[in-house]
GROMACS .gro file of N, CA and C in nm:
model
  552
    1UNK      N    1   0.921  -2.852  -0.532
    1UNK     CA    2   0.967  -2.721  -0.490
    1UNK      C    3   0.870  -2.614  -0.540
    2UNK      N    4   0.833  -2.522  -0.451
    2UNK     CA    5   0.742  -2.415  -0.487
    2UNK      C    6   0.819  -2.302  -0.555
    3UNK      N    7   0.770  -2.262  -0.672
    3UNK     CA    8   0.834  -2.153  -0.746
    3UNK      C    9   0.758  -2.024  -0.718
    4UNK      N   10   0.834  -1.923  -0.674
    4UNK     CA   11   0.777  -1.792  -0.642
    4UNK      C   12   0.840  -1.685  -0.731
    5UNK      N   13   0.783  -1.565  -0.724
    5UNK     CA   14   0.839  -1.450  -0.794
    5UNK      C   15   0.982  -1.425  -0.744
    6UNK      N   16   1.066  -1.373  -0.834
    6UNK     CA   17   1.208  -1.357  -0.804
    6UNK      C   18   1.242  -1.257  -0.696
    7UNK      N   19   1.149  -1.168  -0.658
    7UNK     CA   20   1.178  -1.067  -0.557
    7UNK      C   21   1.166  -1.118  -0.414
    8UNK      N   22   1.113  -1.239  -0.396
    8UNK     CA   23   1.090  -1.292  -0.262
    8UNK      C   24   1.219  -1.348  -0.203
    9UNK      N   25   1.250  -1.307  -0.078
    9UNK     CA   26   1.367  -1.365  -0.012
    9UNK      C   27   1.326  -1.486   0.072
   10UNK      N   28   1.415  -1.537   0.154
   10UNK     CA   29   1.388  -1.660   0.230
   10UNK      C   30   1.319  -1.636   0.364
   11UNK      N   31   1.297  -1.512   0.402
   11UNK     CA   32   1.233  -1.482   0.529
   11UNK      C   33   1.087  -1.531   0.527
   12UNK      N   34   1.046  -1.610   0.626
   12UNK     CA   35   0.908  -1.659   0.630
   12UNK      C   36   0.804  -1.546   0.623
   13UNK      N   37   0.836  -1.431   0.681
   13UNK     CA   38   0.745  -1.316   0.676
   13UNK      C   39   0.723  -1.272   0.532
   14UNK      N   40   0.830  -1.264   0.457
   14UNK     CA   41   0.824  -1.222   0.317
   14UNK      C   42   0.754  -1.327   0.232
   15UNK      N   43   0.785  -1.453   0.256
   15UNK     CA   44   0.720  -1.562   0.182
   15UNK      C   45   0.570  -1.560   0.208
   16UNK      N   46   0.531  -1.543   0.335
   16UNK     CA   47   0.389  -1.539   0.370
   16UNK      C   48   0.320  -1.422   0.302
   17UNK      N   49   0.386  -1.304   0.300
   17UNK     CA   50   0.329  -1.188   0.232
   17UNK      C   51   0.308  -1.217   0.084
   18UNK      N   52   0.408  -1.272   0.019
   18UNK     CA   53   0.395  -1.306  -0.124
   18UNK      C   54   0.286  -1.409  -0.147
   19UNK      N   55   0.286  -1.513  -0.065
   19UNK     CA   56   0.195  -1.626  -0.088
   19UNK      C   57   0.050  -1.597  -0.055
   20UNK      N   58   0.025  -1.504   0.037
   20UNK     CA   59  -0.112  -1.484   0.085
   20UNK      C   60  -0.169  -1.344   0.067
   21UNK      N   61  -0.084  -1.244   0.036
   21UNK     CA   62  -0.135  -1.108   0.026
   21UNK      C   63  -0.109  -1.041  -0.108
   22UNK      N   64   0.015  -1.043  -0.152
   22UNK     CA   65   0.054  -0.966  -0.270
   22UNK      C   66  -0.026  -1.013  -0.393
   23UNK      N   67  -0.098  -0.921  -0.453
   23UNK     CA   68  -0.176  -0.954  -0.572
   23UNK      C   69  -0.316  -1.005  -0.542
   24UNK      N   70  -0.352  -1.017  -0.415
   24UNK     CA   71  -0.487  -1.063  -0.378
   24UNK      C   72  -0.576  -0.939  -0.368
   25UNK      N   73  -0.687  -0.936  -0.442
   25UNK     CA   74  -0.775  -0.819  -0.440
   25UNK      C   75  -0.827  -0.785  -0.300
   26UNK      N   76  -0.809  -0.659  -0.264
   26UNK     CA   77  -0.852  -0.607  -0.133
   26UNK      C   78  -0.965  -0.507  -0.157
   27UNK      N   79  -1.073  -0.522  -0.079
   27UNK     CA   80  -1.187  -0.431  -0.091
   27UNK      C   81  -1.229  -0.370   0.043
   28UNK      N   82  -1.152  -0.396   0.147
   28UNK     CA   83  -1.178  -0.340   0.279
   28UNK      C   84  -1.114  -0.202   0.289
   29UNK      N   85  -1.195  -0.100   0.316
   29UNK     CA   86  -1.145   0.037   0.317
   29UNK      C   87  -1.027   0.058   0.412
   30UNK      N   88  -1.037   0.004   0.532
   30UNK     CA   89  -0.928   0.028   0.627
   30UNK      C   90  -0.799  -0.037   0.580
   31UNK      N   91  -0.808  -0.156   0.525
   31UNK     CA   92  -0.687  -0.222   0.474
   31UNK      C   93  -0.632  -0.146   0.353
   32UNK      N   94  -0.720  -0.095   0.268
   32UNK     CA   95  -0.675  -0.014   0.155
   32UNK      C   96  -0.603   0.111   0.204
   33UNK      N   97  -0.654   0.172   0.310
   33UNK     CA   98  -0.590   0.290   0.369
   33UNK      C   99  -0.453   0.253   0.428
   34UNK      N  100  -0.449   0.144   0.501
   34UNK     CA  101  -0.322   0.099   0.559
   34UNK      C  102  -0.217   0.078   0.450
   35UNK      N  103  -0.254   0.006   0.346
   35UNK     CA  104  -0.156  -0.027   0.242
   35UNK      C  105  -0.110   0.098   0.166
   36UNK      N  106  -0.199   0.194   0.146
   36UNK     CA  107  -0.159   0.317   0.078
   36UNK      C  108  -0.052   0.390   0.161
   37UNK      N  109  -0.072   0.394   0.291
   37UNK     CA  110   0.025   0.460   0.378
   37UNK      C  111   0.154   0.381   0.392
   38UNK      N  112   0.145   0.250   0.398
   38UNK     CA  113   0.267   0.169   0.407
   38UNK      C  114   0.349   0.180   0.278
   39UNK      N  115   0.281   0.181   0.165
   39UNK     CA  116   0.354   0.199   0.038
   39UNK      C  117   0.421   0.335   0.036
   40UNK      N  118   0.356   0.437   0.088
   40UNK     CA  119   0.417   0.569   0.096
   40UNK      C  120   0.536   0.571   0.190
   41UNK      N  121   0.526   0.496   0.300
   41UNK     CA  122   0.638   0.488   0.395
   41UNK      C  123   0.759   0.421   0.332
   42UNK      N  124   0.734   0.338   0.233
   42UNK     CA  125   0.842   0.265   0.166
   42UNK      C  126   0.929   0.357   0.081
   43UNK      N  127   0.881   0.471   0.041
   43UNK     CA  128   0.955   0.559  -0.050
   43UNK      C  129   1.101   0.572  -0.007
   44UNK      N  130   1.191   0.532  -0.095
   44UNK     CA  131   1.334   0.539  -0.068
   44UNK      C  132   1.387   0.421   0.012
   45UNK      N  133   1.300   0.330   0.050
   45UNK     CA  134   1.338   0.213   0.129
   45UNK      C  135   1.291   0.086   0.057
   46UNK      N  136   1.316  -0.028   0.115
   46UNK     CA  137   1.267  -0.153   0.057
   46UNK      C  138   1.133  -0.190   0.121
   47UNK      N  139   1.051  -0.263   0.047
   47UNK     CA  140   0.925  -0.310   0.102
   47UNK      C  141   0.951  -0.403   0.220
   48UNK      N  142   1.058  -0.479   0.212
   48UNK     CA  143   1.095  -0.571   0.320
   48UNK      C  144   1.112  -0.494   0.451
   49UNK      N  145   1.175  -0.377   0.447
   49UNK     CA  146   1.194  -0.294   0.566
   49UNK      C  147   1.059  -0.257   0.627
   50UNK      N  148   0.965  -0.216   0.542
   50UNK     CA  149   0.832  -0.175   0.590
   50UNK      C  150   0.754  -0.296   0.640
   51UNK      N  151   0.764  -0.407   0.568
   51UNK     CA  152   0.691  -0.527   0.608
   51UNK      C  153   0.734  -0.572   0.748
   52UNK      N  154   0.863  -0.562   0.778
   52UNK     CA  155   0.912  -0.601   0.911
   52UNK      C  156   0.860  -0.506   1.019
   53UNK      N  157   0.825  -0.384   0.982
   53UNK     CA  158   0.775  -0.285   1.077
   53UNK      C  159   0.622  -0.272   1.074
   54UNK      N  160   0.554  -0.353   0.994
   54UNK     CA  161   0.410  -0.335   0.977
   54UNK      C  162   0.333  -0.342   1.108
   55UNK      N  163   0.365  -0.435   1.194
   55UNK     CA  164   0.293  -0.443   1.322
   55UNK      C  165   0.318  -0.318   1.406
   56UNK      N  166   0.440  -0.266   1.398
   56UNK     CA  167   0.471  -0.141   1.468
   56UNK      C  168   0.388  -0.025   1.415
   57UNK      N  169   0.370  -0.023   1.284
   57UNK     CA  170   0.286   0.081   1.222
   57UNK      C  171   0.141   0.067   1.267
   58UNK      N  172   0.092  -0.056   1.267
   58UNK     CA  173  -0.048  -0.077   1.307
   58UNK      C  174  -0.071  -0.029   1.451
   59UNK      N  175   0.023  -0.059   1.538
   59UNK     CA  176   0.011  -0.017   1.677
   59UNK      C  177   0.024   0.135   1.689
   60UNK      N  178   0.124   0.191   1.623
   60UNK     CA  179   0.150   0.335   1.632
   60UNK      C  180   0.036   0.419   1.576
   61UNK      N  181  -0.027   0.370   1.470
   61UNK     CA  182  -0.132   0.446   1.401
   61UNK      C  183  -0.272   0.391   1.428
   62UNK      N  184  -0.294   0.340   1.550
   62UNK     CA  185  -0.428   0.298   1.592
   62UNK      C  186  -0.499   0.209   1.491
   63UNK      N  187  -0.426   0.108   1.441
   63UNK     CA  188  -0.488   0.016   1.346
   63UNK      C  189  -0.527   0.082   1.215
   64UNK      N  190  -0.463   0.194   1.186
   64UNK     CA  191  -0.493   0.272   1.065
   64UNK      C  192  -0.641   0.312   1.057
   65UNK      N  193  -0.694   0.350   1.172
   65UNK     CA  194  -0.830   0.402   1.176
   65UNK      C  195  -0.826   0.551   1.140
   66UNK      N  196  -0.872   0.589   1.022
   66UNK     CA  197  -0.863   0.729   0.981
   66UNK      C  198  -0.941   0.823   1.072
   67UNK      N  199  -1.048   0.776   1.134
   67UNK     CA  200  -1.127   0.861   1.223
   67UNK      C  201  -1.048   0.900   1.347
   68UNK      N  202  -0.956   0.815   1.390
   68UNK     CA  203  -0.869   0.849   1.503
   68UNK      C  204  -0.750   0.932   1.457
   69UNK      N  205  -0.693   0.894   1.343
   69UNK     CA  206  -0.572   0.959   1.294
   69UNK      C  207  -0.594   1.107   1.262
   70UNK      N  208  -0.711   1.144   1.211
   70UNK     CA  209  -0.735   1.285   1.176
   70UNK      C  210  -0.726   1.377   1.298
   71UNK      N  211  -0.737   1.320   1.417
   71UNK     CA  212  -0.732   1.400   1.539
   71UNK      C  213  -0.594   1.405   1.603
   72UNK      N  214  -0.494   1.349   1.539
   72UNK     CA  215  -0.359   1.353   1.595
   72UNK      C  216  -0.312   1.498   1.605
   73UNK      N  217  -0.254   1.531   1.719
   73UNK     CA  218  -0.201   1.665   1.741
   73UNK      C  219  -0.048   1.661   1.740
   74UNK      N  220   0.013   1.775   1.766
   74UNK     CA  221   0.160   1.783   1.764
   74UNK      C  222   0.223   1.689   1.866
   75UNK      N  223   0.159   1.675   1.981
   75UNK     CA  224   0.212   1.585   2.085
   75UNK      C  225   0.218   1.442   2.032
   76UNK      N  226   0.112   1.398   1.967
   76UNK     CA  227   0.108   1.262   1.911
   76UNK      C  228   0.213   1.248   1.800
   77UNK      N  229   0.225   1.349   1.715
   77UNK     CA  230   0.324   1.342   1.606
   77UNK      C  231   0.465   1.333   1.663
   78UNK      N  232   0.492   1.407   1.769
   78UNK     CA  233   0.624   1.400   1.833
   78UNK      C  234   0.649   1.263   1.895
   79UNK      N  235   0.545   1.202   1.953
   79UNK     CA  236   0.557   1.066   2.007
   79UNK      C  237   0.592   0.969   1.894
   80UNK      N  238   0.526   0.985   1.780
   80UNK     CA  239   0.553   0.898   1.666
   80UNK      C  240   0.697   0.913   1.616
   81UNK      N  241   0.749   1.034   1.622
   81UNK     CA  242   0.888   1.056   1.580
   81UNK      C  243   0.988   0.984   1.670
   82UNK      N  244   0.947   0.950   1.790
   82UNK     CA  245   1.033   0.877   1.884
   82UNK      C  246   1.011   0.726   1.878
   83UNK      N  247   0.915   0.681   1.799
   83UNK     CA  248   0.876   0.540   1.795
   83UNK      C  249   0.969   0.461   1.702
   84UNK      N  250   1.049   0.375   1.758
   84UNK     CA  251   1.144   0.296   1.677
   84UNK      C  252   1.075   0.184   1.599
   85UNK      N  253   0.947   0.162   1.623
   85UNK     CA  254   0.873   0.059   1.551
   85UNK      C  255   0.828   0.101   1.412
   86UNK      N  256   0.852   0.229   1.378
   86UNK     CA  257   0.815   0.281   1.246
   86UNK      C  258   0.934   0.357   1.189
   87UNK      N  259   0.924   0.396   1.063
   87UNK     CA  260   1.025   0.483   1.003
   87UNK      C  261   1.000   0.623   1.057
   88UNK      N  262   1.098   0.678   1.123
   88UNK     CA  263   1.082   0.807   1.191
   88UNK      C  264   1.120   0.922   1.099
   89UNK      N  265   1.034   0.946   1.003
   89UNK     CA  266   1.052   1.053   0.907
   89UNK      C  267   0.933   1.147   0.925
   90UNK      N  268   0.962   1.271   0.960
   90UNK     CA  269   0.856   1.368   0.992
   90UNK      C  270   0.754   1.382   0.878
   91UNK      N  271   0.803   1.393   0.755
   91UNK     CA  272   0.711   1.411   0.642
   91UNK      C  273   0.623   1.288   0.620
   92UNK      N  274   0.681   1.170   0.634
   92UNK     CA  275   0.603   1.047   0.615
   92UNK      C  276   0.499   1.030   0.726
   93UNK      N  277   0.537   1.064   0.847
   93UNK     CA  278   0.442   1.053   0.959
   93UNK      C  279   0.328   1.153   0.941
   94UNK      N  280   0.361   1.277   0.908
   94UNK     CA  281   0.257   1.379   0.887
   94UNK      C  282   0.168   1.343   0.769
   95UNK      N  283   0.223   1.274   0.671
   95UNK     CA  284   0.143   1.237   0.554
   95UNK      C  285   0.029   1.143   0.590
   96UNK      N  286   0.048   1.060   0.690
   96UNK     CA  287  -0.059   0.968   0.731
   96UNK      C  288  -0.180   1.047   0.782
   97UNK      N  289  -0.153   1.153   0.857
   97UNK     CA  290  -0.262   1.238   0.907
   97UNK      C  291  -0.331   1.308   0.790
   98UNK      N  292  -0.253   1.365   0.701
   98UNK     CA  293  -0.311   1.430   0.583
   98UNK      C  294  -0.389   1.330   0.497
   99UNK      N  295  -0.334   1.211   0.481
   99UNK     CA  296  -0.402   1.108   0.402
   99UNK      C  297  -0.532   1.064   0.466
  100UNK      N  298  -0.537   1.062   0.600
  100UNK     CA  299  -0.661   1.027   0.669
  100UNK      C  300  -0.770   1.129   0.637
  101UNK      N  301  -0.733   1.257   0.637
  101UNK     CA  302  -0.830   1.363   0.604
  101UNK      C  303  -0.880   1.347   0.461
  102UNK      N  304  -0.788   1.326   0.368
  102UNK     CA  305  -0.825   1.310   0.227
  102UNK      C  306  -0.907   1.183   0.207
  103UNK      N  307  -0.871   1.077   0.276
  103UNK     CA  308  -0.940   0.948   0.267
  103UNK      C  309  -1.087   0.963   0.309
  104UNK      N  310  -1.110   1.033   0.420
  104UNK     CA  311  -1.247   1.052   0.468
  104UNK      C  312  -1.329   1.134   0.369
  105UNK      N  313  -1.267   1.231   0.304
  105UNK     CA  314  -1.338   1.310   0.202
  105UNK      C  315  -1.374   1.222   0.082
  106UNK      N  316  -1.284   1.132   0.044
  106UNK     CA  317  -1.313   1.041  -0.067
  106UNK      C  318  -1.428   0.948  -0.028
  107UNK      N  319  -1.428   0.900   0.096
  107UNK     CA  320  -1.538   0.815   0.141
  107UNK      C  321  -1.671   0.890   0.136
  108UNK      N  322  -1.670   1.016   0.174
  108UNK     CA  323  -1.792   1.097   0.167
  108UNK      C  324  -1.842   1.108   0.023
  109UNK      N  325  -1.749   1.133  -0.068
  109UNK     CA  326  -1.787   1.154  -0.208
  109UNK      C  327  -1.829   1.026  -0.279
  110UNK      N  328  -1.759   0.915  -0.252
  110UNK     CA  329  -1.782   0.790  -0.327
  110UNK      C  330  -1.850   0.683  -0.244
  111UNK      N  331  -1.881   0.711  -0.120
  111UNK     CA  332  -1.938   0.622  -0.019
  111UNK      C  333  -1.837   0.521   0.033
  112UNK      N  334  -1.743   0.475  -0.048
  112UNK     CA  335  -1.632   0.393   0.000
  112UNK      C  336  -1.506   0.431  -0.077
  113UNK      N  337  -1.392   0.417  -0.010
  113UNK     CA  338  -1.265   0.437  -0.079
  113UNK      C  339  -1.247   0.328  -0.182
  114UNK      N  340  -1.294   0.208  -0.151
  114UNK     CA  341  -1.288   0.094  -0.242
  114UNK      C  342  -1.348   0.127  -0.378
  115UNK      N  343  -1.468   0.185  -0.379
  115UNK     CA  344  -1.532   0.215  -0.508
  115UNK      C  345  -1.453   0.320  -0.585
  116UNK      N  346  -1.393   0.414  -0.513
  116UNK     CA  347  -1.310   0.515  -0.578
  116UNK      C  348  -1.184   0.453  -0.638
  117UNK      N  349  -1.105   0.385  -0.557
  117UNK     CA  350  -0.974   0.339  -0.601
  117UNK      C  351  -0.984   0.229  -0.706
  118UNK      N  352  -1.080   0.139  -0.690
  118UNK     CA  353  -1.096   0.032  -0.788
  118UNK      C  354  -1.154   0.083  -0.920
  119UNK      N  355  -1.209   0.203  -0.918
  119UNK     CA  356  -1.258   0.263  -1.041
  119UNK      C  357  -1.147   0.285  -1.143
  120UNK      N  358  -1.024   0.298  -1.096
  120UNK     CA  359  -0.912   0.318  -1.188
  120UNK      C  360  -0.886   0.196  -1.276
  121UNK      N  361  -0.931   0.078  -1.231
  121UNK     CA  362  -0.912  -0.044  -1.310
  121UNK      C  363  -1.046  -0.105  -1.351
  122UNK      N  364  -1.151  -0.024  -1.351
  122UNK     CA  365  -1.282  -0.073  -1.392
  122UNK      C  366  -1.341  -0.176  -1.299
  123UNK      N  367  -1.296  -0.177  -1.173
  123UNK     CA  368  -1.354  -0.266  -1.073
  123UNK      C  369  -1.300  -0.408  -1.072
  124UNK      N  370  -1.208  -0.440  -1.163
  124UNK     CA  371  -1.154  -0.577  -1.163
  124UNK      C  372  -1.003  -0.575  -1.190
  125UNK      N  373  -0.933  -0.675  -1.137
  125UNK     CA  374  -0.787  -0.677  -1.150
  125UNK      C  375  -0.740  -0.687  -1.296
  126UNK      N  376  -0.627  -0.625  -1.319
  126UNK     CA  377  -0.558  -0.640  -1.448
  126UNK      C  378  -0.464  -0.758  -1.433
  127UNK      N  379  -0.478  -0.857  -1.519
  127UNK     CA  380  -0.391  -0.975  -1.513
  127UNK      C  381  -0.284  -0.964  -1.620
  128UNK      N  382  -0.161  -0.946  -1.575
  128UNK     CA  383  -0.049  -0.937  -1.668
  128UNK      C  384   0.012  -1.076  -1.691
  129UNK      N  385   0.093  -1.086  -1.792
  129UNK     CA  386   0.149  -1.216  -1.832
  129UNK      C  387   0.300  -1.209  -1.843
  130UNK      N  388   0.366  -1.168  -1.734
  130UNK     CA  389   0.511  -1.152  -1.738
  130UNK      C  390   0.579  -1.287  -1.727
  131UNK      N  391   0.687  -1.303  -1.802
  131UNK     CA  392   0.769  -1.424  -1.791
  131UNK      C  393   0.895  -1.397  -1.710
  132UNK      N  394   0.924  -1.269  -1.687
  132UNK     CA  395   1.044  -1.231  -1.613
  132UNK      C  396   1.014  -1.102  -1.537
  133UNK      N  397   1.066  -1.091  -1.416
  133UNK     CA  398   1.039  -0.972  -1.334
  133UNK      C  399   1.091  -0.844  -1.399
  134UNK      N  400   1.188  -0.855  -1.487
  134UNK     CA  401   1.240  -0.736  -1.554
  134UNK      C  402   1.136  -0.672  -1.647
  135UNK      N  403   1.031  -0.746  -1.680
  135UNK     CA  404   0.925  -0.695  -1.767
  135UNK      C  405   0.824  -0.608  -1.690
  136UNK      N  406   0.820  -0.623  -1.558
  136UNK     CA  407   0.721  -0.553  -1.477
  136UNK      C  408   0.755  -0.404  -1.474
  137UNK      N  409   0.659  -0.320  -1.512
  137UNK     CA  410   0.687  -0.175  -1.514
  137UNK      C  411   0.688  -0.116  -1.373
  138UNK      N  412   0.752  -0.001  -1.359
  138UNK     CA  413   0.750   0.072  -1.233
  138UNK      C  414   0.627   0.161  -1.225
  139UNK      N  415   0.579   0.205  -1.343
  139UNK     CA  416   0.460   0.290  -1.351
  139UNK      C  417   0.383   0.251  -1.477
  140UNK      N  418   0.257   0.292  -1.481
  140UNK     CA  419   0.174   0.273  -1.600
  140UNK      C  420   0.089   0.399  -1.617
  141UNK      N  421   0.017   0.406  -1.726
  141UNK     CA  422  -0.075   0.519  -1.745
  141UNK      C  423  -0.178   0.524  -1.633
  142UNK      N  424  -0.221   0.406  -1.587
  142UNK     CA  425  -0.320   0.402  -1.479
  142UNK      C  426  -0.259   0.453  -1.348
  143UNK      N  427  -0.138   0.410  -1.315
  143UNK     CA  428  -0.076   0.459  -1.191
  143UNK      C  429  -0.047   0.609  -1.201
  144UNK      N  430  -0.016   0.656  -1.322
  144UNK     CA  431   0.003   0.800  -1.342
  144UNK      C  432  -0.127   0.876  -1.311
  145UNK      N  433  -0.238   0.824  -1.365
  145UNK     CA  434  -0.368   0.890  -1.345
  145UNK      C  435  -0.409   0.883  -1.198
  146UNK      N  436  -0.387   0.769  -1.135
  146UNK     CA  437  -0.420   0.752  -0.994
  146UNK      C  438  -0.340   0.851  -0.909
  147UNK      N  439  -0.211   0.858  -0.934
  147UNK     CA  440  -0.124   0.949  -0.861
  147UNK      C  441  -0.172   1.093  -0.875
  148UNK      N  442  -0.199   1.133  -0.996
  148UNK     CA  443  -0.243   1.270  -1.023
  148UNK      C  444  -0.372   1.301  -0.948
  149UNK      N  445  -0.467   1.208  -0.950
  149UNK     CA  446  -0.595   1.232  -0.885
  149UNK      C  447  -0.582   1.230  -0.733
  150UNK      N  448  -0.504   1.136  -0.679
  150UNK     CA  449  -0.483   1.132  -0.534
  150UNK      C  450  -0.418   1.262  -0.486
  151UNK      N  451  -0.317   1.310  -0.558
  151UNK     CA  452  -0.250   1.435  -0.520
  151UNK      C  453  -0.348   1.552  -0.524
  152UNK      N  454  -0.432   1.554  -0.627
  152UNK     CA  455  -0.532   1.661  -0.640
  152UNK      C  456  -0.628   1.660  -0.521
  153UNK      N  457  -0.651   1.543  -0.465
  153UNK     CA  458  -0.742   1.528  -0.351
  153UNK      C  459  -0.671   1.550  -0.217
  154UNK      N  460  -0.540   1.578  -0.221
  154UNK     CA  461  -0.468   1.610  -0.099
  154UNK      C  462  -0.383   1.499  -0.039
  155UNK      N  463  -0.376   1.385  -0.105
  155UNK     CA  464  -0.295   1.275  -0.053
  155UNK      C  465  -0.146   1.306  -0.073
  156UNK      N  466  -0.064   1.252   0.016
  156UNK     CA  467   0.082   1.271   0.012
  156UNK      C  468   0.151   1.135  -0.005
  157UNK      N  469   0.272   1.138  -0.058
  157UNK     CA  470   0.351   1.017  -0.084
  157UNK      C  471   0.272   0.920  -0.171
  158UNK      N  472   0.222   0.973  -0.282
  158UNK     CA  473   0.143   0.893  -0.376
  158UNK      C  474   0.190   0.917  -0.519
  159UNK      N  475   0.322   0.914  -0.539
  159UNK     CA  476   0.375   0.926  -0.674
  159UNK      C  477   0.336   0.805  -0.757
  160UNK      N  478   0.356   0.811  -0.885
  160UNK     CA  479   0.314   0.703  -0.974
  160UNK      C  480   0.378   0.568  -0.940
  161UNK      N  481   0.506   0.568  -0.902
  161UNK     CA  482   0.572   0.442  -0.866
  161UNK      C  483   0.510   0.383  -0.740
  162UNK      N  484   0.482   0.468  -0.642
  162UNK     CA  485   0.415   0.422  -0.520
  162UNK      C  486   0.276   0.369  -0.554
  163UNK      N  487   0.205   0.438  -0.641
  163UNK     CA  488   0.070   0.393  -0.679
  163UNK      C  489   0.074   0.258  -0.750
  164UNK      N  490   0.175   0.237  -0.835
  164UNK     CA  491   0.181   0.107  -0.903
  164UNK      C  492   0.212  -0.004  -0.803
  165UNK      N  493   0.303   0.021  -0.710
  165UNK     CA  494   0.333  -0.079  -0.607
  165UNK      C  495   0.208  -0.106  -0.523
  166UNK      N  496   0.131  -0.002  -0.496
  166UNK     CA  497   0.005  -0.016  -0.423
  166UNK      C  498  -0.093  -0.103  -0.502
  167UNK      N  499  -0.103  -0.077  -0.632
  167UNK     CA  500  -0.193  -0.157  -0.716
  167UNK      C  501  -0.154  -0.305  -0.710
  168UNK      N  502  -0.025  -0.333  -0.710
  168UNK     CA  503   0.022  -0.472  -0.699
  168UNK      C  504  -0.015  -0.529  -0.562
  169UNK      N  505   0.010  -0.451  -0.459
  169UNK     CA  506  -0.010  -0.500  -0.322
  169UNK      C  507  -0.156  -0.532  -0.292
  170UNK      N  508  -0.248  -0.452  -0.343
  170UNK     CA  509  -0.391  -0.472  -0.312
  170UNK      C  510  -0.465  -0.547  -0.422
  171UNK      N  511  -0.391  -0.606  -0.515
  171UNK     CA  512  -0.451  -0.694  -0.614
  171UNK      C  513  -0.522  -0.625  -0.729
  172UNK      N  514  -0.501  -0.494  -0.746
  172UNK     CA  515  -0.561  -0.426  -0.860
  172UNK      C  516  -0.492  -0.470  -0.989
  173UNK      N  517  -0.371  -0.519  -0.974
  173UNK     CA  518  -0.295  -0.573  -1.086
  173UNK      C  519  -0.227  -0.701  -1.037
  174UNK      N  520  -0.230  -0.804  -1.121
  174UNK     CA  521  -0.162  -0.930  -1.090
  174UNK      C  522  -0.032  -0.932  -1.167
  175UNK      N  523   0.078  -0.910  -1.095
  175UNK     CA  524   0.210  -0.912  -1.157
  175UNK      C  525   0.293  -1.032  -1.115
  176UNK      N  526   0.225  -1.137  -1.067
  176UNK     CA  527   0.300  -1.260  -1.040
  176UNK      C  528   0.356  -1.312  -1.172
  177UNK      N  529   0.480  -1.356  -1.168
  177UNK     CA  530   0.544  -1.415  -1.285
  177UNK      C  531   0.467  -1.540  -1.328
  178UNK      N  532   0.462  -1.567  -1.456
  178UNK     CA  533   0.388  -1.684  -1.506
  178UNK      C  534   0.434  -1.815  -1.444
  179UNK      N  535   0.561  -1.823  -1.404
  179UNK     CA  536   0.611  -1.946  -1.344
  179UNK      C  537   0.580  -1.956  -1.195
  180UNK      N  538   0.535  -1.847  -1.134
  180UNK     CA  539   0.505  -1.845  -0.991
  180UNK      C  540   0.377  -1.924  -0.964
  181UNK      N  541   0.377  -1.999  -0.854
  181UNK     CA  542   0.259  -2.079  -0.822
  181UNK      C  543   0.135  -1.993  -0.794
  182UNK      N  544   0.153  -1.864  -0.764
  182UNK     CA  545   0.041  -1.774  -0.736
  182UNK      C  546  -0.013  -1.706  -0.863
  183UNK      N  547   0.050  -1.730  -0.976
  183UNK     CA  548   0.011  -1.661  -1.099
  183UNK      C  549  -0.138  -1.676  -1.129
  184UNK      N  550  -0.189  -1.794  -1.122
  184UNK     CA  551  -0.331  -1.817  -1.158
  184UNK      C  552  -0.423  -1.765  -1.050
   0.00000   0.00000   0.00000
């Protein structure tokens, strides 16, 4: 029997996400942008809800291409508000456009978003040694600093809790439980 982290349910989609994505280091700028926005969309909801809508988000937001998203106008935003494939929250939808603008500025300054965001962990994942999911923090000093800097740069829906979940999702931190087969 395969032992997984305690937060995983029985849905094959969730199992696949845990087994193949969560905690795996990501260095592709577009995927990093997608995950930052999906984590922001999760605010007040479960990750499972967002994961089930991820394909809808990818379709609605042009594959999370920031060069396309920065040009969204009111007509496009209103179309998105009618799209049942995503969470229809005006502030969350508008945040993706704002985040695309901020993302492109970060790319200009650091040449890649990857080099900027991974700088918060010195370019390599933090490997934690939790024996129980109750030990996993919701925020850390690093997620606090990341949140503060992202907000200063104009990003939205990037509170410290969202940033820590993002760090877990893109492999900046390995929070797999020691008993989980993905721990190593």
